[in-house]
PDB file of C-alpha atoms in Angstrom:
ATOM      1  CA  UNK U  58      -3.819 -17.430 -40.473  1.00 43.00           C
ATOM      2  CA  UNK U  59      -1.030 -16.338 -39.136  1.00 47.00           C
ATOM      3  CA  UNK U  60       1.279 -18.823 -40.298  1.00 90.00           C
ATOM      4  CA  UNK U  61       1.592 -16.423 -43.620  1.00 95.00           C
ATOM      5  CA  UNK U  62       1.722 -13.100 -43.525  1.00 96.00           C
ATOM      6  CA  UNK U  63       0.609 -10.370 -46.079  1.00 97.00           C
ATOM      7  CA  UNK U  64       1.971  -7.139 -46.295  1.00 98.00           C
ATOM      8  CA  UNK U  65       0.180  -4.092 -46.924  1.00 98.00           C
ATOM      9  CA  UNK U  66       2.182  -3.192 -50.215  1.00 97.00           C
ATOM     10  CA  UNK U  67       1.119  -6.535 -51.702  1.00 98.00           C
ATOM     11  CA  UNK U  68      -2.163  -6.216 -50.494  1.00 98.00           C
ATOM     12  CA  UNK U  69      -2.567  -3.180 -52.030  1.00 97.00           C
ATOM     13  CA  UNK U  70      -1.272  -4.418 -55.240  1.00 97.00           C
ATOM     14  CA  UNK U  71      -3.292  -7.363 -54.603  1.00 97.00           C
ATOM     15  CA  UNK U  72      -6.435  -4.723 -54.669  1.00 97.00           C
ATOM     16  CA  UNK U  73      -5.058  -2.995 -57.642  1.00 96.00           C
ATOM     17  CA  UNK U  74      -5.210  -6.396 -60.103  1.00 95.00           C
ATOM     18  CA  UNK U  75      -8.594  -7.967 -58.613  1.00 96.00           C
ATOM     19  CA  UNK U  76     -10.379  -4.916 -59.710  1.00 94.00           C
ATOM     20  CA  UNK U  77      -9.908  -6.018 -63.271  1.00 94.00           C
ATOM     21  CA  UNK U  78     -11.011  -9.165 -62.189  1.00 95.00           C
ATOM     22  CA  UNK U  79     -14.445 -10.417 -61.793  1.00 92.00           C
ATOM     23  CA  UNK U  80     -16.093 -10.238 -58.276  1.00 90.00           C
ATOM     24  CA  UNK U  81     -14.886 -13.155 -56.149  1.00 88.00           C
ATOM     25  CA  UNK U  82     -11.366 -13.444 -57.645  1.00 94.00           C
ATOM     26  CA  UNK U  83      -8.893 -14.134 -55.634  1.00 95.00           C
ATOM     27  CA  UNK U  84      -4.773 -14.531 -55.976  1.00 97.00           C
ATOM     28  CA  UNK U  85      -3.380 -18.313 -55.760  1.00 97.00           C
ATOM     29  CA  UNK U  86      -0.300 -18.507 -54.506  1.00 96.00           C
ATOM     30  CA  UNK U  87       1.615 -22.392 -54.612  1.00 95.00           C
ATOM     31  CA  UNK U  88       4.738 -23.926 -54.906  1.00 93.00           C
ATOM     32  CA  UNK U  89       5.508 -26.328 -57.971  1.00 91.00           C
ATOM     33  CA  UNK U  90       8.126 -28.931 -58.381  1.00 88.00           C
ATOM     34  CA  UNK U  91      10.456 -28.105 -61.005  1.00 76.00           C
ATOM     35  CA  UNK U  92      13.244 -25.081 -61.750  1.00 68.00           C
ATOM     36  CA  UNK U  93      17.338 -25.478 -61.372  1.00 73.00           C
ATOM     37  CA  UNK U  94      16.846 -26.048 -57.636  1.00 72.00           C
ATOM     38  CA  UNK U  95      13.898 -28.264 -57.364  1.00 82.00           C
ATOM     39  CA  UNK U  96      10.209 -25.772 -56.424  1.00 88.00           C
ATOM     40  CA  UNK U  97       9.436 -22.751 -57.912  1.00 89.00           C
ATOM     41  CA  UNK U  98       6.038 -20.079 -56.815  1.00 90.00           C
ATOM     42  CA  UNK U  99       3.181 -19.964 -59.313  1.00 92.00           C
ATOM     43  CA  UNK U 100       0.835 -16.888 -58.750  1.00 95.00           C
ATOM     44  CA  UNK U 101      -2.653 -17.439 -60.865  1.00 96.00           C
ATOM     45  CA  UNK U 102      -5.858 -15.789 -60.887  1.00 96.00           C
ATOM     46  CA  UNK U 103      -8.539 -17.897 -59.451  1.00 94.00           C
ATOM     47  CA  UNK U 104     -12.515 -17.491 -59.581  1.00 92.00           C
ATOM     48  CA  UNK U 105     -13.559 -20.709 -57.090  1.00 90.00           C
ATOM     49  CA  UNK U 106     -11.640 -21.488 -53.914  1.00 92.00           C
ATOM     50  CA  UNK U 107     -11.327 -25.276 -53.062  1.00 94.00           C
ATOM     51  CA  UNK U 108     -12.513 -26.445 -49.770  1.00 95.00           C
ATOM     52  CA  UNK U 109      -9.087 -27.091 -48.453  1.00 95.00           C
ATOM     53  CA  UNK U 110      -7.657 -23.923 -49.645  1.00 95.00           C
ATOM     54  CA  UNK U 111      -6.064 -21.241 -46.394  1.00 95.00           C
ATOM     55  CA  UNK U 112      -7.451 -18.146 -46.835  1.00 95.00           C
ATOM     56  CA  UNK U 113      -4.952 -15.126 -46.358  1.00 96.00           C
ATOM     57  CA  UNK U 114      -6.438 -11.792 -45.917  1.00 95.00           C
ATOM     58  CA  UNK U 115      -5.468  -8.354 -45.366  1.00 96.00           C
ATOM     59  CA  UNK U 116      -7.115  -5.199 -46.193  1.00 96.00           C
ATOM     60  CA  UNK U 117      -9.310  -6.335 -48.328  1.00 94.00           C
ATOM     61  CA  UNK U 118      -6.840  -8.548 -50.673  1.00 96.00           C
ATOM     62  CA  UNK U 119      -7.785 -12.353 -50.503  1.00 96.00           C
ATOM     63  CA  UNK U 120      -4.665 -14.614 -51.204  1.00 97.00           C
ATOM     64  CA  UNK U 121      -5.644 -18.536 -51.407  1.00 97.00           C
ATOM     65  CA  UNK U 122      -2.603 -21.164 -50.967  1.00 96.00           C
ATOM     66  CA  UNK U 123      -3.436 -25.292 -51.255  1.00 96.00           C
ATOM     67  CA  UNK U 124      -2.635 -27.136 -47.704  1.00 95.00           C
ATOM     68  CA  UNK U 125       0.661 -28.666 -49.666  1.00 94.00           C
ATOM     69  CA  UNK U 126       1.981 -25.586 -50.583  1.00 94.00           C
ATOM     70  CA  UNK U 127       1.273 -24.278 -47.097  1.00 94.00           C
ATOM     71  CA  UNK U 128       3.645 -27.075 -45.968  1.00 92.00           C
ATOM     72  CA  UNK U 129       6.115 -25.559 -47.742  1.00 92.00           C
ATOM     73  CA  UNK U 130       5.089 -21.716 -47.736  1.00 93.00           C
ATOM     74  CA  UNK U 131       5.111 -22.005 -43.670  1.00 93.00           C
ATOM     75  CA  UNK U 132       6.126 -18.893 -42.015  1.00 95.00           C
ATOM     76  CA  UNK U 133       6.867 -16.747 -44.946  1.00 95.00           C
ATOM     77  CA  UNK U 134       6.462 -12.869 -45.607  1.00 96.00           C
ATOM     78  CA  UNK U 135       4.728 -11.993 -49.299  1.00 96.00           C
ATOM     79  CA  UNK U 136       5.288  -8.931 -50.103  1.00 96.00           C
ATOM     80  CA  UNK U 137       5.773  -6.382 -53.306  1.00 95.00           C
ATOM     81  CA  UNK U 138       8.229  -5.057 -54.270  1.00 91.00           C
ATOM     82  CA  UNK U 139       8.699  -1.755 -57.207  1.00 88.00           C
ATOM     83  CA  UNK U 140      12.479  -0.975 -57.730  1.00 82.00           C
ATOM     84  CA  UNK U 141      14.684  -0.108 -60.570  1.00 79.00           C
ATOM     85  CA  UNK U 142      15.028  -3.547 -62.024  1.00 79.00           C
ATOM     86  CA  UNK U 143      11.062  -4.046 -61.800  1.00 83.00           C
ATOM     87  CA  UNK U 144       7.976  -5.152 -60.198  1.00 89.00           C
ATOM     88  CA  UNK U 145       7.374  -8.764 -58.273  1.00 90.00           C
ATOM     89  CA  UNK U 146       5.514 -10.623 -55.431  1.00 92.00           C
ATOM     90  CA  UNK U 147       8.517 -11.707 -52.992  1.00 91.00           C
ATOM     91  CA  UNK U 148       8.357 -14.168 -50.810  1.00 92.00           C
ATOM     92  CA  UNK U 149      10.512 -14.247 -47.927  1.00 92.00           C
ATOM     93  CA  UNK U 150      10.386 -17.887 -46.653  1.00 91.00           C
ATOM     94  CA  UNK U 151      12.645 -18.843 -43.891  1.00 91.00           C
ATOM     95  CA  UNK U 152      12.875 -23.010 -45.133  1.00 89.00           C
ATOM     96  CA  UNK U 153      14.259 -22.039 -48.055  1.00 86.00           C
ATOM     97  CA  UNK U 154      18.059 -23.254 -47.678  1.00 84.00           C
ATOM     98  CA  UNK U 155      19.330 -22.000 -51.396  1.00 81.00           C
ATOM     99  CA  UNK U 156      17.552 -20.582 -54.522  1.00 78.00           C
ATOM    100  CA  UNK U 157      19.409 -20.941 -58.043  1.00 71.00           C
ATOM    101  CA  UNK U 158      21.156 -17.576 -59.477  1.00 63.00           C
ATOM    102  CA  UNK U 159      18.547 -16.433 -61.317  1.00 60.00           C
ATOM    103  CA  UNK U 160      16.274 -16.351 -58.389  1.00 59.00           C
ATOM    104  CA  UNK U 161      13.191 -18.270 -59.277  1.00 67.00           C
ATOM    105  CA  UNK U 162      13.483 -21.019 -57.955  1.00 72.00           C
ATOM    106  CA  UNK U 163      14.581 -22.727 -55.009  1.00 76.00           C
ATOM    107  CA  UNK U 164      15.198 -25.563 -52.422  1.00 81.00           C
ATOM    108  CA  UNK U 165      14.173 -26.136 -48.908  1.00 78.00           C
TER     109      UNK U 165
END
């Protein structure tokens, strides 16, 4: 789906993680209510896809997003950063209007 972009770095890291999981496992990214700014992202490994999941694929990596979370993530880019402060998936979401000081939650 062109609405959410998966970078090559993110795809590579997802493939590394899924290499230790059973065949067919995928990374699920969802938006949950909570956190000091209102919303936060959740990252889970799923073995089954829901019928209405949006599937984002790149270089053999698969990301699942449910339709409700898709509304909050529209236009986002999923990347993976490996820098001095650690490794993490980063979501650049053009809909975010503010985020908390700790960087784990956001508002739209």
